[in-house]
Coordinates of C-alpha atoms in Angstrom, one line a residue:
L1 CA -48.2 206.0 28.7
N2 CA -46.2 204.1 26.7
E3 CA -47.2 201.4 24.7
A4 CA -46.1 198.9 26.5
E5 CA -48.0 200.3 29.6
V6 CA -50.9 200.2 27.5
T7 CA -50.5 196.8 26.6
D8 CA -50.3 195.5 30.6
Y9 CA -53.2 198.0 31.5
H10 CA -55.4 196.4 28.7
R11 CA -54.5 193.3 30.0
R12 CA -54.9 194.1 33.3
F13 CA -59.2 195.1 32.3
V14 CA -59.3 191.8 30.6
A15 CA -58.3 189.8 33.4
G16 CA -60.5 191.8 35.9
S17 CA -63.7 191.7 33.9
T18 CA -63.4 188.5 32.6
G19 CA -66.1 186.5 34.6
G20 CA -66.7 190.0 36.4
T21 CA -68.7 193.3 35.4
F22 CA -66.9 196.3 33.6
E23 CA -66.4 197.8 37.1
E24 CA -64.1 195.0 38.4
G25 CA -61.9 195.3 35.2
L26 CA -61.8 198.9 36.3
E27 CA -60.8 198.0 39.7
W28 CA -57.7 196.0 38.5
V29 CA -56.2 199.0 36.3
V30 CA -56.8 201.7 38.8
G31 CA -54.8 199.3 41.3
R32 CA -52.2 198.5 39.0
M33 CA -51.8 202.5 38.2
L34 CA -51.7 202.9 42.2
Q35 CA -48.6 200.2 42.6
S36 CA -46.6 202.3 40.0
A37 CA -43.2 203.8 41.0
N38 CA -44.1 206.4 38.5
F39 CA -47.5 207.0 41.6
L40 CA -45.1 206.7 44.4
Y41 CA -42.2 208.3 44.2
R42 CA -41.0 211.2 42.1
V43 CA -39.3 209.8 39.4
E44 CA -37.2 212.1 37.9
L45 CA -35.9 211.3 34.2
D46 CA -33.4 214.1 33.5
G47 CA -30.1 212.5 32.3
E48 CA -31.5 209.9 30.5
G49 CA -28.2 208.5 28.8
K50 CA -25.8 210.1 30.0
A51 CA -22.3 209.0 31.1
L52 CA -22.8 207.3 34.9
G53 CA -21.6 209.0 37.2
Q54 CA -22.1 212.5 35.3
V55 CA -23.8 216.2 36.4
V56 CA -27.0 217.0 34.7
P57 CA -29.4 219.9 35.0
L58 CA -32.7 219.4 36.0
S59 CA -35.4 220.1 33.6
D60 CA -37.3 223.0 34.5
Y61 CA -40.3 221.0 35.4
S62 CA -38.6 218.6 37.5
V63 CA -37.1 221.4 39.3
A64 CA -40.8 223.1 39.6
A65 CA -41.7 219.5 41.6
R66 CA -38.5 219.6 43.9
L67 CA -39.1 223.7 45.0
S68 CA -43.7 222.3 45.2
Y69 CA -43.1 219.0 47.3
F70 CA -39.6 220.9 49.1
L71 CA -42.5 223.6 50.2
W72 CA -46.0 222.7 50.0
Q73 CA -45.3 219.1 50.6
T74 CA -47.9 218.8 47.2
M75 CA -48.0 219.1 43.4
P76 CA -46.7 222.5 41.8
D77 CA -49.7 225.4 41.2
A78 CA -50.6 226.9 37.8
E79 CA -48.0 229.9 38.3
L80 CA -45.1 227.2 39.2
F81 CA -46.2 225.1 35.9
A82 CA -46.4 228.6 33.7
A83 CA -42.5 229.3 35.0
A84 CA -41.8 226.3 34.0
D85 CA -43.4 226.2 30.7
A86 CA -41.5 229.6 30.2
K87 CA -38.3 228.2 30.8
Q88 CA -37.6 230.6 33.4
L89 CA -36.7 228.0 36.0
S90 CA -33.2 227.2 34.3
T91 CA -32.0 230.3 36.0
K92 CA -31.3 230.9 39.4
E93 CA -33.5 234.1 39.5
G94 CA -36.1 232.3 37.9
V95 CA -35.8 230.0 41.2
A96 CA -35.3 232.5 43.6
A97 CA -38.4 234.4 42.7
Q98 CA -40.3 231.4 42.5
T99 CA -38.9 231.1 46.2
A100 CA -39.8 233.6 47.4
R101 CA -43.4 233.8 45.9
M102 CA -44.0 230.2 47.3
V103 CA -42.4 231.5 50.9
A104 CA -44.8 234.1 51.1
D105 CA -47.5 231.4 50.3
P106 CA -49.9 230.3 53.8
K107 CA -49.0 226.8 51.9
F108 CA -45.4 227.4 53.2
D109 CA -46.4 227.2 56.9
A110 CA -47.8 223.7 56.6
T111 CA -44.0 222.9 56.1
L112 CA -42.7 225.8 58.4
N113 CA -44.2 223.5 61.0
S114 CA -42.8 219.8 59.7
F115 CA -39.3 221.2 59.7
H116 CA -39.5 222.3 63.2
S117 CA -41.2 219.5 64.5
Q118 CA -39.0 217.1 63.3
W119 CA -35.9 219.5 64.1
I120 CA -36.5 220.2 67.2
H121 CA -39.2 218.0 68.6
L122 CA -42.0 220.2 69.0
D123 CA -44.4 217.3 69.1
K124 CA -43.0 215.3 71.7
V125 CA -44.7 217.8 74.3
Y126 CA -47.6 215.8 72.9
G127 CA -48.8 213.2 75.6
A128 CA -46.1 214.2 78.2
P129 CA -46.5 212.8 81.2
K130 CA -46.8 215.2 84.7
L131 CA -47.6 214.9 88.0
A132 CA -50.9 216.0 89.0
V133 CA -50.0 217.1 92.6
T134 CA -46.8 219.7 91.1
S135 CA -48.1 220.4 88.1
P136 CA -52.6 220.7 87.9
V137 CA -52.9 223.1 85.3
W138 CA -51.5 220.3 83.0
D139 CA -53.9 218.7 80.3
A140 CA -53.9 217.9 76.5
Q141 CA -54.9 221.5 75.2
L142 CA -52.6 223.0 77.4
S143 CA -49.6 221.1 75.4
A144 CA -51.8 221.9 72.6
D145 CA -51.2 225.3 72.5
M146 CA -47.8 225.2 73.5
V147 CA -47.0 223.8 70.1
T148 CA -49.2 226.4 68.4
E149 CA -47.2 229.1 70.5
S150 CA -44.1 227.9 69.3
E151 CA -45.2 227.8 65.2
L152 CA -46.9 231.2 65.2
F153 CA -43.2 232.2 66.8
L154 CA -41.2 230.5 64.2
K155 CA -43.8 231.5 61.7
S156 CA -43.1 234.9 62.6
I157 CA -39.5 235.2 62.7
F158 CA -39.9 234.1 58.8
D159 CA -42.8 236.7 57.6
S160 CA -40.3 238.9 59.3
K161 CA -37.3 237.8 57.1
G162 CA -35.6 237.2 60.9
T163 CA -32.2 235.9 61.1
L164 CA -31.3 232.7 63.3
T165 CA -30.1 235.2 65.9
D166 CA -34.1 236.3 66.2
M167 CA -35.4 233.3 66.7
L168 CA -32.6 232.2 69.6
T169 CA -33.3 235.7 71.4
A170 CA -36.8 237.5 70.6
S171 CA -38.5 238.0 73.3
H172 CA -42.1 238.1 71.6
S173 CA -44.7 235.4 71.8
F174 CA -48.1 234.7 70.9
L175 CA -50.4 233.3 73.6
S176 CA -53.7 231.9 74.7
P177 CA -55.2 232.7 77.9
A178 CA -53.8 229.9 79.7
L179 CA -50.7 230.0 78.3
A180 CA -50.5 233.6 79.7
Q181 CA -51.4 232.8 82.5
L182 CA -48.4 230.2 82.8
Y183 CA -46.2 233.0 81.6
G184 CA -47.9 235.5 84.4
V185 CA -48.7 237.6 82.7
Q186 CA -52.2 239.5 81.4
H187 CA -53.7 238.3 78.3
P188 CA -54.2 241.1 75.6
T189 CA -57.4 239.8 75.2
G190 CA -59.0 237.0 77.2
Q191 CA -59.6 235.0 74.3
G192 CA -57.4 233.5 71.1
F193 CA -53.7 233.8 70.6
A194 CA -52.4 237.1 70.7
R195 CA -48.9 238.7 70.0
V196 CA -47.0 239.5 73.5
D197 CA -44.4 241.5 73.2
N198 CA -41.0 241.7 75.2
L199 CA -42.5 239.0 77.8
P200 CA -40.6 238.8 81.1
H201 CA -38.3 235.6 81.0
R202 CA -38.9 234.9 77.3
F203 CA -35.6 234.6 75.5
G204 CA -35.8 232.8 72.2
L205 CA -36.8 229.2 70.8
L206 CA -35.0 227.4 73.8
T207 CA -37.4 229.2 76.1
S208 CA -40.8 228.1 75.1
P209 CA -43.0 226.0 77.3
A210 CA -43.2 223.5 74.2
I211 CA -39.6 222.3 74.3
L212 CA -39.0 222.8 78.1
A213 CA -42.0 220.7 79.0
G214 CA -41.0 218.1 75.7
Q215 CA -37.7 217.9 77.4
A216 CA -38.7 217.6 81.1
H217 CA -39.3 214.8 83.6
P218 CA -43.4 214.2 84.7
N219 CA -42.4 216.0 87.9
Q220 CA -39.1 217.9 87.7
S221 CA -36.9 219.6 85.2
A222 CA -34.2 217.9 83.0
P223 CA -31.0 219.4 82.7
V224 CA -29.6 216.4 80.8
K225 CA -32.1 216.1 78.2
R226 CA -32.4 219.8 77.3
G227 CA -28.8 219.7 76.7
E228 CA -28.9 216.3 74.4
L229 CA -31.5 218.7 72.5
I230 CA -29.0 221.4 71.9
R231 CA -25.7 219.3 71.1
K232 CA -27.7 216.7 68.7
Q233 CA -30.3 219.4 67.2
L234 CA -28.2 223.1 66.8
L235 CA -24.7 221.8 67.4
C236 CA -25.5 218.2 64.8
F237 CA -23.4 216.3 67.4
E238 CA -23.6 212.8 68.2
P239 CA -22.4 212.5 72.0
P240 CA -20.8 209.3 73.2
P241 CA -23.4 206.9 73.9
P242 CA -23.9 205.2 77.2
P243 CA -22.1 201.9 78.1
M244 CA -23.8 198.9 77.5
G245 CA -26.3 197.6 79.8
L246 CA -26.2 201.0 81.7
K247 CA -29.1 201.2 83.9
I248 CA -30.6 204.7 83.9
V249 CA -32.3 206.0 86.7
V250 CA -33.7 209.2 87.0
P251 CA -32.9 210.2 90.6
E252 CA -35.8 211.1 93.1
V253 CA -37.1 214.4 94.1
T254 CA -35.4 214.9 97.7
P255 CA -36.7 217.9 100.1
G256 CA -33.9 220.8 100.1
T257 CA -31.9 220.4 97.4
T258 CA -32.9 221.3 93.5
T259 CA -32.9 219.2 90.5
R260 CA -29.4 220.4 89.1
E261 CA -27.6 218.9 92.8
R262 CA -29.6 215.8 92.0
F263 CA -28.1 215.1 88.5
E264 CA -24.5 216.4 89.0
L265 CA -23.8 213.4 91.6
H266 CA -23.6 211.1 88.7
R267 CA -20.5 213.5 87.2
T268 CA -18.5 212.6 89.9
D269 CA -18.3 208.6 88.0
A270 CA -15.9 208.6 85.2
T271 CA -17.7 206.7 82.9
C272 CA -21.5 208.7 83.2
N273 CA -19.2 212.0 82.9
A274 CA -17.9 210.7 79.5
C275 CA -20.9 211.2 78.3
H276 CA -22.7 214.4 80.4
E277 CA -19.8 216.6 79.7
Y278 CA -20.9 217.1 76.3
L279 CA -25.1 217.6 77.7
D280 CA -25.5 219.3 81.6
P281 CA -23.6 222.0 81.3
L282 CA -25.3 223.0 78.0
G283 CA -28.7 222.0 79.7
V284 CA -28.6 223.4 83.2
P285 CA -28.8 227.6 81.8
L286 CA -32.3 226.6 80.9
E287 CA -32.5 225.8 84.8
N288 CA -35.0 228.6 85.7
Y289 CA -37.8 226.4 83.9
D290 CA -39.7 223.7 85.8
E291 CA -41.4 221.1 83.9
L292 CA -43.8 223.2 82.6
G293 CA -41.8 225.4 81.3
R294 CA -43.0 228.3 84.3
W295 CA -39.8 230.7 85.5
R296 CA -38.8 230.1 88.7
D297 CA -35.9 231.6 91.0
L298 CA -35.8 229.1 94.1
D299 CA -35.7 225.3 93.3
G300 CA -36.0 223.2 96.5
G301 CA -36.1 226.3 98.3
K302 CA -32.5 227.0 96.9
P303 CA -31.4 229.9 94.3
V304 CA -31.2 228.5 91.0
D305 CA -28.0 228.0 89.6
T306 CA -27.7 228.4 85.7
R307 CA -23.9 228.4 85.3
G308 CA -22.9 226.1 82.6
A309 CA -20.5 226.3 79.7
L310 CA -20.4 225.9 75.9
T311 CA -17.8 222.5 76.4
K312 CA -16.7 220.2 73.4
V313 CA -16.9 222.8 71.1
D314 CA -14.0 223.4 68.7
S315 CA -14.6 227.4 68.2
V316 CA -14.9 228.1 71.8
A317 CA -11.8 225.6 72.4
A318 CA -9.3 227.8 69.8
N319 CA -11.1 231.2 71.2
P320 CA -8.0 232.8 74.0
D321 CA -10.4 234.4 75.6
P322 CA -11.1 232.0 78.6
N323 CA -14.9 233.3 79.2
A324 CA -16.0 232.3 75.6
G325 CA -17.4 229.7 76.7
I326 CA -18.7 230.2 80.1
V327 CA -22.6 230.6 80.3
N328 CA -25.1 232.1 83.1
G329 CA -28.6 232.0 82.0
P330 CA -30.8 231.1 79.2
A331 CA -30.6 235.0 77.3
E332 CA -26.8 234.5 77.7
L333 CA -27.0 230.6 76.1
G334 CA -29.7 231.9 73.4
Q335 CA -26.7 234.5 72.5
K336 CA -23.7 232.5 72.5
L337 CA -25.7 229.9 71.2
A338 CA -26.7 232.2 67.5
A339 CA -23.1 233.2 67.4
L340 CA -21.5 230.3 67.0
P341 CA -20.1 229.3 63.6
E342 CA -20.7 225.5 64.6
V343 CA -24.8 226.3 65.7
Q344 CA -25.2 228.4 62.6
S345 CA -23.7 225.5 60.2
C346 CA -25.9 222.8 62.2
M347 CA -28.6 225.0 60.6
V348 CA -27.9 225.2 57.3
L349 CA -27.2 221.1 57.6
Q350 CA -30.9 220.8 59.0
W351 CA -32.7 222.8 56.6
F352 CA -30.5 221.2 53.5
R353 CA -31.4 217.7 55.2
Y354 CA -35.2 218.5 54.8
S355 CA -35.2 220.0 51.7
T356 CA -33.3 217.0 49.7
G357 CA -34.5 214.4 51.8
H358 CA -31.5 212.6 52.6
G359 CA -28.2 213.1 54.8
E360 CA -25.1 215.2 53.4
E361 CA -22.8 213.1 51.2
L362 CA -19.2 213.6 50.1
A363 CA -20.6 215.0 46.8
D364 CA -23.0 217.5 48.7
T365 CA -19.8 219.6 50.1
C366 CA -19.2 222.4 47.9
T367 CA -23.2 222.7 48.1
I368 CA -23.1 223.0 51.9
N369 CA -19.9 225.3 52.3
G370 CA -21.4 227.7 49.8
L371 CA -24.5 227.7 51.8
R372 CA -22.6 228.2 55.0
S373 CA -20.9 231.2 53.1
R374 CA -24.0 232.8 52.0
F375 CA -26.3 232.3 55.3
Q376 CA -23.2 234.0 57.2
G377 CA -22.8 237.1 54.6
S378 CA -26.7 237.5 55.1
N379 CA -26.5 238.3 59.0
L380 CA -28.0 234.3 59.5
N381 CA -30.9 235.6 57.4
L382 CA -33.1 232.6 57.6
H383 CA -35.8 233.1 54.4
D384 CA -32.8 233.8 52.4
L385 CA -31.2 230.6 53.3
L386 CA -34.0 228.6 51.5
I387 CA -33.6 230.9 48.3
G388 CA -29.7 229.5 48.7
I389 CA -30.6 226.1 49.3
A390 CA -33.4 226.1 45.9
T391 CA -30.9 227.6 44.1
S392 CA -27.6 225.5 44.8
D393 CA -26.5 223.3 42.4
G394 CA -26.9 220.7 45.0
F395 CA -31.4 221.2 44.5
R396 CA -30.6 222.2 40.8
Y397 CA -28.8 219.2 39.6
R398 CA -28.7 215.8 40.2
V399 CA -25.6 213.1 39.2
D400 CA -26.8 209.9 37.7
L401 CA -25.6 206.9 40.2
A402 CA -26.8 203.9 38.7
K403 CA -28.4 202.6 35.8

């Protein structure tokens, strides 16, 4: 505390205790401390006195704080403080070593879950309405199991230092007895969550029930919602908004028709298609999964049509192969999405935004371009991406933009 702060706290103690008690005086002081900007925010004082707009390196202690709140969502531990004391966080090597240690720590699990919940909206499945007639097994416990399954799956990808391709194509998962019944397989032990390899009809993250059930209607699948999720969260592209005043009505389930047939009617309208051409072709490859994420070969008594396309994607449009953008089914969707430079770039952006707490700005261009190159050069290794972010100039330096 500086002299002015001591004087202020003493004045508040005197005001609170005069006519009151000693404890009431302390209450005034503690209340003031809890409202201090230094308590409410992580204040970085590095670079004070430097010219406006000058780039300055963060101190070892500021790097330690950034690392800890990024990876653990709490203050540094003793080992991280010791590294700061020893000036080890002034080098990329020192930061990389601490990042690897922290990612391997169980405290990183909460960050991993938080990131994926925000990125891919895993928590949307909580409380998702389903009709008892078509989904009698649906309850709060099943939706919670779905989220836990996805969290354990994503943790397994990071623990094995897996890649973006692994995330979008892997055939293993972690099932509770209720989820095993949903998948139509035998649970290994009959209780708790257990890893099951080579699951039928499992093709990476996008085929997890948490996403499929969360991006669905109460009584039918939702190719538009699923396509929108892919367009926004995996391709980092905001599709055109619907026309002002448009009343969106979900088509009713009618016997003898498939979900795809019902939803494709809006594409005959040029006004509707201007938006839906960005969404529907990405969502229909997942039509083998119903409103709970259960596999189906028939919908409305007809074979499921999962032919889709990677529409409105620059790298696909520039590819001379006419089949480059054609997608048929969930397995091919995951494989082709993982190979797209747009999806790879989006993965970098999503983690960069999360790690810094803000959207990318012009000043971040060099850092982001460097991270993209590193990510692609690492064969899309997700573990290495986090090390790349933590050791980047955008993470270890700051610019004074205001005084």
